[in-house]
PDB file of C-alpha atoms in Angstrom:
ATOM      1  CA  MET A   1     -55.931  17.687  -8.169  1.00  0.00           C
ATOM      2  CA  THR A   2     -54.917  14.719 -10.377  1.00  0.00           C
ATOM      3  CA  PHE A   3     -52.020  14.259 -12.778  1.00  0.00           C
ATOM      4  CA  SER A   4     -51.901  12.129 -15.906  1.00  0.00           C
ATOM      5  CA  ASN A   5     -49.433   9.274 -16.179  1.00  0.00           C
ATOM      6  CA  SER A   6     -47.588  11.072 -18.990  1.00  0.00           C
ATOM      7  CA  PHE A   7     -47.111  14.167 -16.820  1.00  0.00           C
ATOM      8  CA  ILE A   8     -45.741  12.030 -13.976  1.00  0.00           C
ATOM      9  CA  ASP A   9     -43.418  10.199 -16.362  1.00  0.00           C
ATOM     10  CA  ARG A  10     -42.042  13.479 -17.712  1.00  0.00           C
ATOM     11  CA  ALA A  11     -41.534  14.771 -14.172  1.00  0.00           C
ATOM     12  CA  ILE A  12     -39.599  11.644 -13.207  1.00  0.00           C
ATOM     13  CA  ILE A  13     -37.391  11.949 -16.298  1.00  0.00           C
ATOM     14  CA  LEU A  14     -36.683  15.608 -15.547  1.00  0.00           C
ATOM     15  CA  LEU A  15     -35.835  14.748 -11.951  1.00  0.00           C
ATOM     16  CA  ILE A  16     -33.422  12.010 -13.064  1.00  0.00           C
ATOM     17  CA  CYS A  17     -31.730  14.342 -15.547  1.00  0.00           C
ATOM     18  CA  PHE A  18     -31.377  17.067 -12.921  1.00  0.00           C
ATOM     19  CA  THR A  19     -29.869  14.559 -10.480  1.00  0.00           C
ATOM     20  CA  LEU A  20     -27.349  13.402 -13.079  1.00  0.00           C
ATOM     21  CA  VAL A  21     -26.341  16.961 -13.929  1.00  0.00           C
ATOM     22  CA  VAL A  22     -25.822  17.838 -10.265  1.00  0.00           C
ATOM     23  CA  SER A  23     -23.886  14.619  -9.712  1.00  0.00           C
ATOM     24  CA  CYS A  24     -21.578  15.287 -12.653  1.00  0.00           C
ATOM     25  CA  ALA A  25     -21.034  18.883 -11.632  1.00  0.00           C
ATOM     26  CA  SER A  26     -20.166  17.945  -8.064  1.00  0.00           C
ATOM     27  CA  SER A  27     -17.746  15.175  -9.062  1.00  0.00           C
ATOM     28  CA  GLN A  28     -15.973  17.059 -11.834  1.00  0.00           C
ATOM     29  CA  HIS A  29     -13.760  19.030  -9.477  1.00  0.00           C
ATOM     30  CA  ALA A  30     -13.056  16.071  -7.206  1.00  0.00           C
ATOM     31  CA  GLU A  31     -12.051  13.735 -10.004  1.00  0.00           C
ATOM     32  CA  GLY A  32     -10.888  16.309 -12.565  1.00  0.00           C
ATOM     33  CA  ASP A  33      -9.536  15.332 -15.970  1.00  0.00           C
ATOM     34  CA  ASN A  34      -7.031  12.503 -16.113  1.00  0.00           C
ATOM     35  CA  VAL A  35      -4.270  15.002 -16.889  1.00  0.00           C
ATOM     36  CA  ILE A  36      -4.147  18.644 -15.866  1.00  0.00           C
ATOM     37  CA  SER A  37      -1.395  21.236 -15.943  1.00  0.00           C
ATOM     38  CA  ALA A  38       0.314  22.653 -12.895  1.00  0.00           C
ATOM     39  CA  SER A  39      -0.524  26.130 -14.203  1.00  0.00           C
ATOM     40  CA  GLN A  40      -4.238  25.268 -13.992  1.00  0.00           C
ATOM     41  CA  LEU A  41      -3.820  24.418 -10.313  1.00  0.00           C
ATOM     42  CA  ILE A  42      -1.935  27.632  -9.619  1.00  0.00           C
ATOM     43  CA  SER A  43      -4.663  29.644 -11.365  1.00  0.00           C
ATOM     44  CA  ALA A  44      -7.360  27.955  -9.276  1.00  0.00           C
ATOM     45  CA  ILE A  45      -5.465  28.666  -6.053  1.00  0.00           C
ATOM     46  CA  ALA A  46      -4.878  32.276  -7.085  1.00  0.00           C
ATOM     47  CA  ASN A  47      -8.631  32.631  -7.667  1.00  0.00           C
ATOM     48  CA  GLY A  48      -9.406  31.332  -4.174  1.00  0.00           C
ATOM     49  CA  GLU A  49     -10.864  28.014  -5.350  1.00  0.00           C
ATOM     50  CA  PRO A  50     -10.398  25.025  -2.995  1.00  0.00           C
ATOM     51  CA  VAL A  51      -8.344  22.344  -4.748  1.00  0.00           C
ATOM     52  CA  ALA A  52      -9.395  18.699  -4.451  1.00  0.00           C
ATOM     53  CA  TYR A  53      -8.302  16.069  -6.978  1.00  0.00           C
ATOM     54  CA  ARG A  54      -8.286  12.302  -7.079  1.00  0.00           C
ATOM     55  CA  ASP A  55      -6.641   9.960  -9.630  1.00  0.00           C
ATOM     56  CA  VAL A  56      -5.168  12.827 -11.638  1.00  0.00           C
ATOM     57  CA  THR A  57      -1.746  13.367 -13.254  1.00  0.00           C
ATOM     58  CA  ILE A  58      -0.312  16.862 -12.883  1.00  0.00           C
ATOM     59  CA  GLU A  59       2.032  17.914 -15.705  1.00  0.00           C
ATOM     60  CA  GLY A  60       4.732  20.547 -15.251  1.00  0.00           C
ATOM     61  CA  ASP A  61       6.314  22.156 -12.211  1.00  0.00           C
ATOM     62  CA  LEU A  62       3.859  23.054  -9.458  1.00  0.00           C
ATOM     63  CA  ASP A  63       5.456  26.292  -8.245  1.00  0.00           C
ATOM     64  CA  PHE A  64       3.631  27.914  -5.327  1.00  0.00           C
ATOM     65  CA  THR A  65       6.065  30.838  -5.294  1.00  0.00           C
ATOM     66  CA  THR A  66       4.386  32.192  -8.439  1.00  0.00           C
ATOM     67  CA  LEU A  67       1.325  33.164  -6.401  1.00  0.00           C
ATOM     68  CA  GLN A  68       0.905  36.770  -5.319  1.00  0.00           C
ATOM     69  CA  THR A  69       3.786  37.700  -3.021  1.00  0.00           C
ATOM     70  CA  THR A  70       4.270  40.047  -0.080  1.00  0.00           C
ATOM     71  CA  GLN A  71       7.612  41.653   0.680  1.00  0.00           C
ATOM     72  CA  LEU A  72       8.879  40.943   4.198  1.00  0.00           C
ATOM     73  CA  THR A  73      12.354  42.443   3.938  1.00  0.00           C
ATOM     74  CA  PRO A  74      14.277  43.939   1.006  1.00  0.00           C
ATOM     75  CA  ASN A  75      15.425  40.452  -0.021  1.00  0.00           C
ATOM     76  CA  ASN A  76      12.682  38.180   1.326  1.00  0.00           C
ATOM     77  CA  PHE A  77       9.200  37.621  -0.077  1.00  0.00           C
ATOM     78  CA  VAL A  78       6.360  35.271   0.845  1.00  0.00           C
ATOM     79  CA  SER A  79       3.675  33.899  -1.450  1.00  0.00           C
ATOM     80  CA  THR A  80       0.342  32.794   0.003  1.00  0.00           C
ATOM     81  CA  ALA A  81      -1.880  29.819  -0.833  1.00  0.00           C
ATOM     82  CA  SER A  82      -5.119  30.725   0.937  1.00  0.00           C
ATOM     83  CA  VAL A  83      -7.207  27.604   0.147  1.00  0.00           C
ATOM     84  CA  PRO A  84      -7.050  23.969   1.332  1.00  0.00           C
ATOM     85  CA  LEU A  85      -5.213  21.552  -0.983  1.00  0.00           C
ATOM     86  CA  TYR A  86      -6.231  17.899  -1.202  1.00  0.00           C
ATOM     87  CA  PHE A  87      -4.754  15.279  -3.531  1.00  0.00           C
ATOM     88  CA  GLU A  88      -5.399  11.536  -3.458  1.00  0.00           C
ATOM     89  CA  ARG A  89      -3.762   8.940  -5.724  1.00  0.00           C
ATOM     90  CA  CYS A  90      -2.331  11.712  -7.882  1.00  0.00           C
ATOM     91  CA  THR A  91       0.937  11.708  -9.825  1.00  0.00           C
ATOM     92  CA  PHE A  92       3.131  14.804  -9.990  1.00  0.00           C
ATOM     93  CA  LYS A  93       5.368  14.652 -13.046  1.00  0.00           C
ATOM     94  CA  GLY A  94       7.277  17.887 -12.373  1.00  0.00           C
ATOM     95  CA  ARG A  95       8.851  19.495  -9.340  1.00  0.00           C
ATOM     96  CA  VAL A  96       6.710  20.684  -6.418  1.00  0.00           C
ATOM     97  CA  VAL A  97       8.199  23.972  -5.251  1.00  0.00           C
ATOM     98  CA  ALA A  98       7.445  26.284  -2.331  1.00  0.00           C
ATOM     99  CA  PHE A  99      10.851  27.985  -2.173  1.00  0.00           C
ATOM    100  CA  VAL A 100      13.053  29.701  -4.749  1.00  0.00           C
ATOM    101  CA  HIS A 101      16.279  31.626  -4.419  1.00  0.00           C
ATOM    102  CA  HIS A 102      17.534  34.054  -7.061  1.00  0.00           C
ATOM    103  CA  GLY A 103      20.777  35.735  -6.097  1.00  0.00           C
ATOM    104  CA  ASP A 104      20.113  37.630  -2.872  1.00  0.00           C
ATOM    105  CA  THR A 105      16.333  37.304  -3.177  1.00  0.00           C
ATOM    106  CA  ALA A 106      14.343  34.420  -1.676  1.00  0.00           C
ATOM    107  CA  VAL A 107      10.640  33.552  -1.919  1.00  0.00           C
ATOM    108  CA  SER A 108       8.964  31.101   0.475  1.00  0.00           C
ATOM    109  CA  THR A 109       5.321  30.036   0.711  1.00  0.00           C
ATOM    110  CA  ARG A 110       2.636  30.287   3.377  1.00  0.00           C
ATOM    111  CA  PHE A 111      -0.254  27.776   3.282  1.00  0.00           C
ATOM    112  CA  LEU A 112      -3.340  29.004   5.140  1.00  0.00           C
ATOM    113  CA  GLY A 113      -5.363  25.807   4.694  1.00  0.00           C
ATOM    114  CA  SER A 114      -4.562  22.143   5.304  1.00  0.00           C
ATOM    115  CA  VAL A 115      -2.331  20.499   2.700  1.00  0.00           C
ATOM    116  CA  SER A 116      -2.871  16.801   2.036  1.00  0.00           C
ATOM    117  CA  PHE A 117      -1.093  14.438  -0.381  1.00  0.00           C
ATOM    118  CA  ASN A 118      -2.452  10.942   0.273  1.00  0.00           C
ATOM    119  CA  ASN A 119      -1.143   7.947  -1.660  1.00  0.00           C
ATOM    120  CA  CYS A 120       0.430  10.222  -4.282  1.00  0.00           C
ATOM    121  CA  ARG A 121       3.587   9.832  -6.361  1.00  0.00           C
ATOM    122  CA  PHE A 122       6.174  12.562  -6.869  1.00  0.00           C
ATOM    123  CA  GLN A 123       8.510  11.869  -9.774  1.00  0.00           C
ATOM    124  CA  ALA A 124      10.720  14.952  -9.306  1.00  0.00           C
ATOM    125  CA  ASP A 125      12.140  16.951  -6.395  1.00  0.00           C
ATOM    126  CA  VAL A 126       9.914  18.352  -3.666  1.00  0.00           C
ATOM    127  CA  ASP A 127      11.146  21.613  -2.120  1.00  0.00           C
ATOM    128  CA  PHE A 128       9.177  23.080   0.800  1.00  0.00           C
ATOM    129  CA  ARG A 129      12.116  24.818   2.483  1.00  0.00           C
ATOM    130  CA  GLY A 130      11.027  27.575   4.841  1.00  0.00           C
ATOM    131  CA  ALA A 131       7.330  27.026   4.123  1.00  0.00           C
ATOM    132  CA  ALA A 132       4.751  27.835   6.800  1.00  0.00           C
ATOM    133  CA  PHE A 133       1.745  25.517   7.083  1.00  0.00           C
ATOM    134  CA  GLN A 134      -0.939  27.063   9.250  1.00  0.00           C
ATOM    135  CA  HIS A 135      -2.743  23.723   9.620  1.00  0.00           C
ATOM    136  CA  HIS A 136      -1.839  20.093   8.840  1.00  0.00           C
ATOM    137  CA  LEU A 137       0.596  18.699   6.282  1.00  0.00           C
ATOM    138  CA  TYR A 138      -0.178  15.102   5.247  1.00  0.00           C
ATOM    139  CA  LEU A 139       2.133  12.978   3.074  1.00  0.00           C
ATOM    140  CA  ASN A 140       0.751   9.573   4.057  1.00  0.00           C
ATOM    141  CA  GLN A 141       1.443   6.507   1.878  1.00  0.00           C
ATOM    142  CA  SER A 142       3.032   8.669  -0.816  1.00  0.00           C
ATOM    143  CA  LEU A 143       6.039   7.717  -2.940  1.00  0.00           C
ATOM    144  CA  PHE A 144       8.829  10.227  -3.495  1.00  0.00           C
ATOM    145  CA  ASP A 145      11.203   9.301  -6.314  1.00  0.00           C
ATOM    146  CA  LYS A 146      13.664  12.128  -5.671  1.00  0.00           C
ATOM    147  CA  GLN A 147      14.925  14.308  -2.826  1.00  0.00           C
ATOM    148  CA  VAL A 148      12.466  15.929  -0.402  1.00  0.00           C
ATOM    149  CA  GLN A 149      13.398  19.166   1.380  1.00  0.00           C
ATOM    150  CA  LEU A 150      11.480  20.308   4.454  1.00  0.00           C
ATOM    151  CA  GLN A 151      14.228  22.364   6.068  1.00  0.00           C
ATOM    152  CA  ALA A 152      12.977  25.069   8.432  1.00  0.00           C
ATOM    153  CA  VAL A 153       9.309  24.374   7.721  1.00  0.00           C
ATOM    154  CA  ARG A 154       6.814  25.397  10.374  1.00  0.00           C
ATOM    155  CA  VAL A 155       3.710  23.218  10.690  1.00  0.00           C
ATOM    156  CA  GLY A 156       0.913  24.560  12.886  1.00  0.00           C
ATOM    157  CA  GLY A 157      -0.920  21.216  12.935  1.00  0.00           C
ATOM    158  CA  ASP A 158       0.157  17.609  12.478  1.00  0.00           C
ATOM    159  CA  LEU A 159       2.885  16.451  10.109  1.00  0.00           C
ATOM    160  CA  ARG A 160       2.044  12.942   8.916  1.00  0.00           C
ATOM    161  CA  LEU A 161       4.136  10.751   6.643  1.00  0.00           C
ATOM    162  CA  GLU A 162       2.936   7.326   7.727  1.00  0.00           C
ATOM    163  CA  LYS A 163       3.910   4.497   5.347  1.00  0.00           C
ATOM    164  CA  ALA A 164       5.437   6.996   2.932  1.00  0.00           C
ATOM    165  CA  VAL A 165       8.430   5.853   0.872  1.00  0.00           C
ATOM    166  CA  PHE A 166      11.314   8.233   0.231  1.00  0.00           C
ATOM    167  CA  SER A 167      13.593   6.875  -2.483  1.00  0.00           C
ATOM    168  CA  SER A 168      16.272   9.472  -1.784  1.00  0.00           C
ATOM    169  CA  ASP A 169      17.112  11.883   1.057  1.00  0.00           C
ATOM    170  CA  LEU A 170      14.628  13.564   3.370  1.00  0.00           C
ATOM    171  CA  TYR A 171      15.884  16.794   4.935  1.00  0.00           C
ATOM    172  CA  ALA A 172      13.944  18.494   7.742  1.00  0.00           C
ATOM    173  CA  GLN A 173      16.592  20.312   9.745  1.00  0.00           C
ATOM    174  CA  GLU A 174      15.274  23.072  12.018  1.00  0.00           C
ATOM    175  CA  ALA A 175      11.670  22.098  11.292  1.00  0.00           C
ATOM    176  CA  VAL A 176       9.091  23.173  13.880  1.00  0.00           C
ATOM    177  CA  ILE A 177       6.074  20.851  14.245  1.00  0.00           C
ATOM    178  CA  GLN A 178       3.483  22.286  16.612  1.00  0.00           C
ATOM    179  CA  GLY A 179       1.106  19.348  16.242  1.00  0.00           C
ATOM    180  CA  THR A 180       1.878  15.637  16.443  1.00  0.00           C
ATOM    181  CA  PHE A 181       4.510  14.106  14.184  1.00  0.00           C
ATOM    182  CA  TRP A 182       3.443  10.766  12.678  1.00  0.00           C
ATOM    183  CA  GLY A 183       6.190   8.863  10.868  1.00  0.00           C
ATOM    184  CA  LYS A 184       5.016   5.344  11.621  1.00  0.00           C
ATOM    185  CA  GLU A 185       6.258   2.729   9.121  1.00  0.00           C
ATOM    186  CA  ALA A 186       7.845   5.321   6.854  1.00  0.00           C
ATOM    187  CA  ASN A 187      10.673   3.987   4.696  1.00  0.00           C
ATOM    188  CA  ILE A 188      13.615   6.270   3.866  1.00  0.00           C
ATOM    189  CA  LEU A 189      16.183   4.857   1.458  1.00  0.00           C
ATOM    190  CA  GLY A 190      18.580   7.786   1.737  1.00  0.00           C
ATOM    191  CA  GLN A 191      19.641  10.125   4.523  1.00  0.00           C
ATOM    192  CA  PHE A 192      17.149  11.417   7.082  1.00  0.00           C
ATOM    193  CA  SER A 193      18.047  14.656   8.849  1.00  0.00           C
ATOM    194  CA  LEU A 194      16.027  16.192  11.665  1.00  0.00           C
ATOM    195  CA  GLN A 195      18.915  18.079  13.203  1.00  0.00           C
ATOM    196  CA  GLN A 196      17.680  20.872  15.508  1.00  0.00           C
ATOM    197  CA  ALA A 197      14.041  20.019  14.771  1.00  0.00           C
ATOM    198  CA  ASP A 198      11.520  21.073  17.421  1.00  0.00           C
ATOM    199  CA  PHE A 199       8.609  18.733  18.222  1.00  0.00           C
ATOM    200  CA  TRP A 200       5.922  20.395  20.358  1.00  0.00           C
ATOM    201  CA  GLN A 201       3.672  17.337  20.708  1.00  0.00           C
ATOM    202  CA  ASN A 202       4.261  13.578  20.573  1.00  0.00           C
ATOM    203  CA  ALA A 203       6.675  12.348  17.904  1.00  0.00           C
ATOM    204  CA  VAL A 204       5.910   8.851  16.590  1.00  0.00           C
ATOM    205  CA  PHE A 205       8.645   7.076  14.614  1.00  0.00           C
ATOM    206  CA  SER A 206       7.394   3.550  15.383  1.00  0.00           C
ATOM    207  CA  ALA A 207       8.613   0.894  12.899  1.00  0.00           C
ATOM    208  CA  ILE A 208      10.372   3.515  10.760  1.00  0.00           C
ATOM    209  CA  ASP A 209      13.029   2.103   8.417  1.00  0.00           C
ATOM    210  CA  ILE A 210      16.004   4.355   7.561  1.00  0.00           C
ATOM    211  CA  GLN A 211      18.681   3.021   5.222  1.00  0.00           C
ATOM    212  CA  GLY A 212      21.083   5.977   5.336  1.00  0.00           C
ATOM    213  CA  TYR A 213      22.479   8.236   8.029  1.00  0.00           C
ATOM    214  CA  ALA A 214      19.802   9.280  10.560  1.00  0.00           C
ATOM    215  CA  ASP A 215      20.508  12.604  12.266  1.00  0.00           C
ATOM    216  CA  PHE A 216      18.436  13.705  15.279  1.00  0.00           C
ATOM    217  CA  GLY A 217      21.266  15.762  16.730  1.00  0.00           C
ATOM    218  CA  LEU A 218      20.198  18.748  18.861  1.00  0.00           C
ATOM    219  CA  ALA A 219      16.531  17.961  18.226  1.00  0.00           C
ATOM    220  CA  GLN A 220      14.077  18.883  20.971  1.00  0.00           C
ATOM    221  CA  PHE A 221      11.224  16.559  21.916  1.00  0.00           C
ATOM    222  CA  ARG A 222       8.873  18.504  24.179  1.00  0.00           C
ATOM    223  CA  ARG A 223       6.498  15.546  24.584  1.00  0.00           C
ATOM    224  CA  SER A 224       6.913  11.787  24.228  1.00  0.00           C
ATOM    225  CA  ALA A 225       9.068  10.285  21.481  1.00  0.00           C
ATOM    226  CA  PHE A 226       8.485   6.734  20.255  1.00  0.00           C
ATOM    227  CA  PHE A 227      11.079   4.857  18.160  1.00  0.00           C
ATOM    228  CA  GLU A 228      10.045   1.281  19.014  1.00  0.00           C
ATOM    229  CA  TYR A 229      10.581  -1.366  16.321  1.00  0.00           C
ATOM    230  CA  GLY A 230      12.553   1.163  14.276  1.00  0.00           C
ATOM    231  CA  LYS A 231      15.287  -0.118  11.949  1.00  0.00           C
ATOM    232  CA  PHE A 232      18.314   2.140  11.596  1.00  0.00           C
ATOM    233  CA  HIS A 233      20.702   0.711   9.007  1.00  0.00           C
ATOM    234  CA  GLY A 234      23.188   3.611   8.845  1.00  0.00           C
ATOM    235  CA  ARG A 235      24.873   5.689  11.514  1.00  0.00           C
ATOM    236  CA  LEU A 236      22.485   7.086  14.100  1.00  0.00           C
ATOM    237  CA  ASN A 237      22.991  10.429  15.800  1.00  0.00           C
ATOM    238  CA  TYR A 238      21.080  11.779  18.821  1.00  0.00           C
ATOM    239  CA  SER A 239      23.954  13.849  20.203  1.00  0.00           C
ATOM    240  CA  GLY A 240      22.743  16.876  22.135  1.00  0.00           C
ATOM    241  CA  ALA A 241      19.071  15.925  21.718  1.00  0.00           C
ATOM    242  CA  ILE A 242      16.620  16.932  24.452  1.00  0.00           C
ATOM    243  CA  PHE A 243      13.893  14.512  25.598  1.00  0.00           C
ATOM    244  CA  ARG A 244      11.534  16.239  28.016  1.00  0.00           C
ATOM    245  CA  TYR A 245       9.085  13.315  28.402  1.00  0.00           C
ATOM    246  CA  ARG A 246       9.063   9.596  27.722  1.00  0.00           C
ATOM    247  CA  ALA A 247      11.460   8.281  25.068  1.00  0.00           C
ATOM    248  CA  GLU A 248      11.264   4.664  23.956  1.00  0.00           C
ATOM    249  CA  TRP A 249      13.291   2.416  21.591  1.00  0.00           C
ATOM    250  CA  THR A 250      11.804  -0.964  22.540  1.00  0.00           C
ATOM    251  CA  LYS A 251      12.870  -3.688  20.060  1.00  0.00           C
ATOM    252  CA  ALA A 252      14.583  -1.171  17.782  1.00  0.00           C
ATOM    253  CA  ARG A 253      17.635  -2.240  15.748  1.00  0.00           C
ATOM    254  CA  PHE A 254      20.820  -0.181  15.446  1.00  0.00           C
ATOM    255  CA  GLU A 255      23.009  -1.731  12.726  1.00  0.00           C
ATOM    256  CA  GLN A 256      25.759   0.879  13.040  1.00  0.00           C
ATOM    257  CA  ALA A 257      27.031   3.046  15.871  1.00  0.00           C
ATOM    258  CA  ALA A 258      24.414   5.022  17.807  1.00  0.00           C
ATOM    259  CA  ASP A 259      25.624   8.317  19.278  1.00  0.00           C
ATOM    260  CA  PHE A 260      23.712   9.772  22.246  1.00  0.00           C
ATOM    261  CA  GLN A 261      26.539  11.922  23.594  1.00  0.00           C
ATOM    262  CA  ASN A 262      25.448  14.977  25.589  1.00  0.00           C
ATOM    263  CA  ALA A 263      21.744  14.167  25.226  1.00  0.00           C
ATOM    264  CA  TRP A 264      19.361  14.980  28.070  1.00  0.00           C
ATOM    265  CA  PHE A 265      16.543  12.735  29.323  1.00  0.00           C
ATOM    266  CA  SER A 266      14.072  14.246  31.773  1.00  0.00           C
ATOM    267  CA  PHE A 267      12.422  10.822  32.251  1.00  0.00           C
ATOM    268  CA  LYS A 268      14.064   7.403  32.332  1.00  0.00           C
ATOM    269  CA  PRO A 269      14.384   6.241  28.679  1.00  0.00           C
ATOM    270  CA  VAL A 270      13.358   2.754  27.591  1.00  0.00           C
ATOM    271  CA  PHE A 271      15.833   0.620  25.607  1.00  0.00           C
ATOM    272  CA  ASP A 272      14.218  -2.800  26.184  1.00  0.00           C
ATOM    273  CA  GLU A 273      15.324  -5.571  23.811  1.00  0.00           C
ATOM    274  CA  VAL A 274      17.204  -3.217  21.515  1.00  0.00           C
ATOM    275  CA  ASP A 275      19.550  -4.879  19.010  1.00  0.00           C
ATOM    276  CA  TYR A 276      22.860  -2.984  19.264  1.00  0.00           C
ATOM    277  CA  ARG A 277      24.952  -4.246  16.340  1.00  0.00           C
ATOM    278  CA  ALA A 278      27.813  -1.730  16.797  1.00  0.00           C
ATOM    279  CA  GLY A 279      27.336  -0.324  20.285  1.00  0.00           C
ATOM    280  CA  ILE A 280      25.766   2.782  21.742  1.00  0.00           C
ATOM    281  CA  ASP A 281      27.598   5.829  23.097  1.00  0.00           C
ATOM    282  CA  LEU A 282      25.934   7.308  26.187  1.00  0.00           C
ATOM    283  CA  SER A 283      28.882   9.384  27.361  1.00  0.00           C
ATOM    284  CA  ASN A 284      28.088  12.696  29.065  1.00  0.00           C
ATOM    285  CA  VAL A 285      24.351  11.983  28.876  1.00  0.00           C
ATOM    286  CA  ARG A 286      22.196  13.581  31.553  1.00  0.00           C
ATOM    287  CA  PHE A 287      19.607  11.202  33.059  1.00  0.00           C
ATOM    288  CA  ASP A 288      17.339  13.156  35.408  1.00  0.00           C
ATOM    289  CA  GLY A 289      14.838  10.302  35.698  1.00  0.00           C
ATOM    290  CA  GLY A 290      17.320   7.471  36.059  1.00  0.00           C
ATOM    291  CA  GLU A 291      19.629   5.595  33.717  1.00  0.00           C
ATOM    292  CA  PRO A 292      18.164   3.072  31.272  1.00  0.00           C
ATOM    293  CA  GLU A 293      18.495  -0.664  31.621  1.00  0.00           C
ATOM    294  CA  LYS A 294      20.211  -1.630  28.397  1.00  0.00           C
ATOM    295  CA  ASN A 295      19.549  -5.121  27.101  1.00  0.00           C
ATOM    296  CA  PRO A 296      21.785  -5.704  24.054  1.00  0.00           C
ATOM    297  CA  GLN A 297      20.726  -8.640  21.908  1.00  0.00           C
TER     298      GLN A 297
END
């Protein structure tokens, strides 16, 4: 069987057109429009559509508590986001909310898929208090203009905020991170609170820079904790913290008083070449693996 040149030319043109249509259709969701509304995102999530956007501005408050809710107790409800969420180089103009409290009634959010905000900017408050993330939560290289609240979150996978910049306070008291915590080179201009946080795997704070008060009091580190090259400009609190494996502050800098009172170290901690500007309080500390060799600079 033979085909004429005109038939072959038409077939090639049709193939090119089909390829372009498929390409546009597949990239439309990934790239999205330049500006979309937060209500559009909530509608997509409610319809079970995976959310993936790049280089998009989101207008309005992104309120995950407006998804369908389930009543847990007479005064407590949980909303559920059942699809993965992925954002890259996106700007959020309004608040990002996963917790609301009206009188005696509270609504928190459960995320069944991974949640990823990579290299994004948040121009308003971020409130994830009490949220449950079944998989990972990524905030890498993102810029937060206002306060970020992660109190009592539970993360089933990794929590990553490497090279993220927090222009205000970051609160994560009583957070439970079942995967690895990655905070390498994060910069926090306000207060950083991890009081009573529970780290199930390695916790990496290498080269973190905290301008305000840093509170790790009563935190539990079930695996290794790394704070080497960290810069702590405000008061530093580790009182009552539990370190079950290796803990290291090599070449860290403490510009104000560092309080380790009543902490417990199962292994010998490492404080090599630490710059103690205002001293370190190790009173009533329990060293099961041997006391550290402090080398103030």
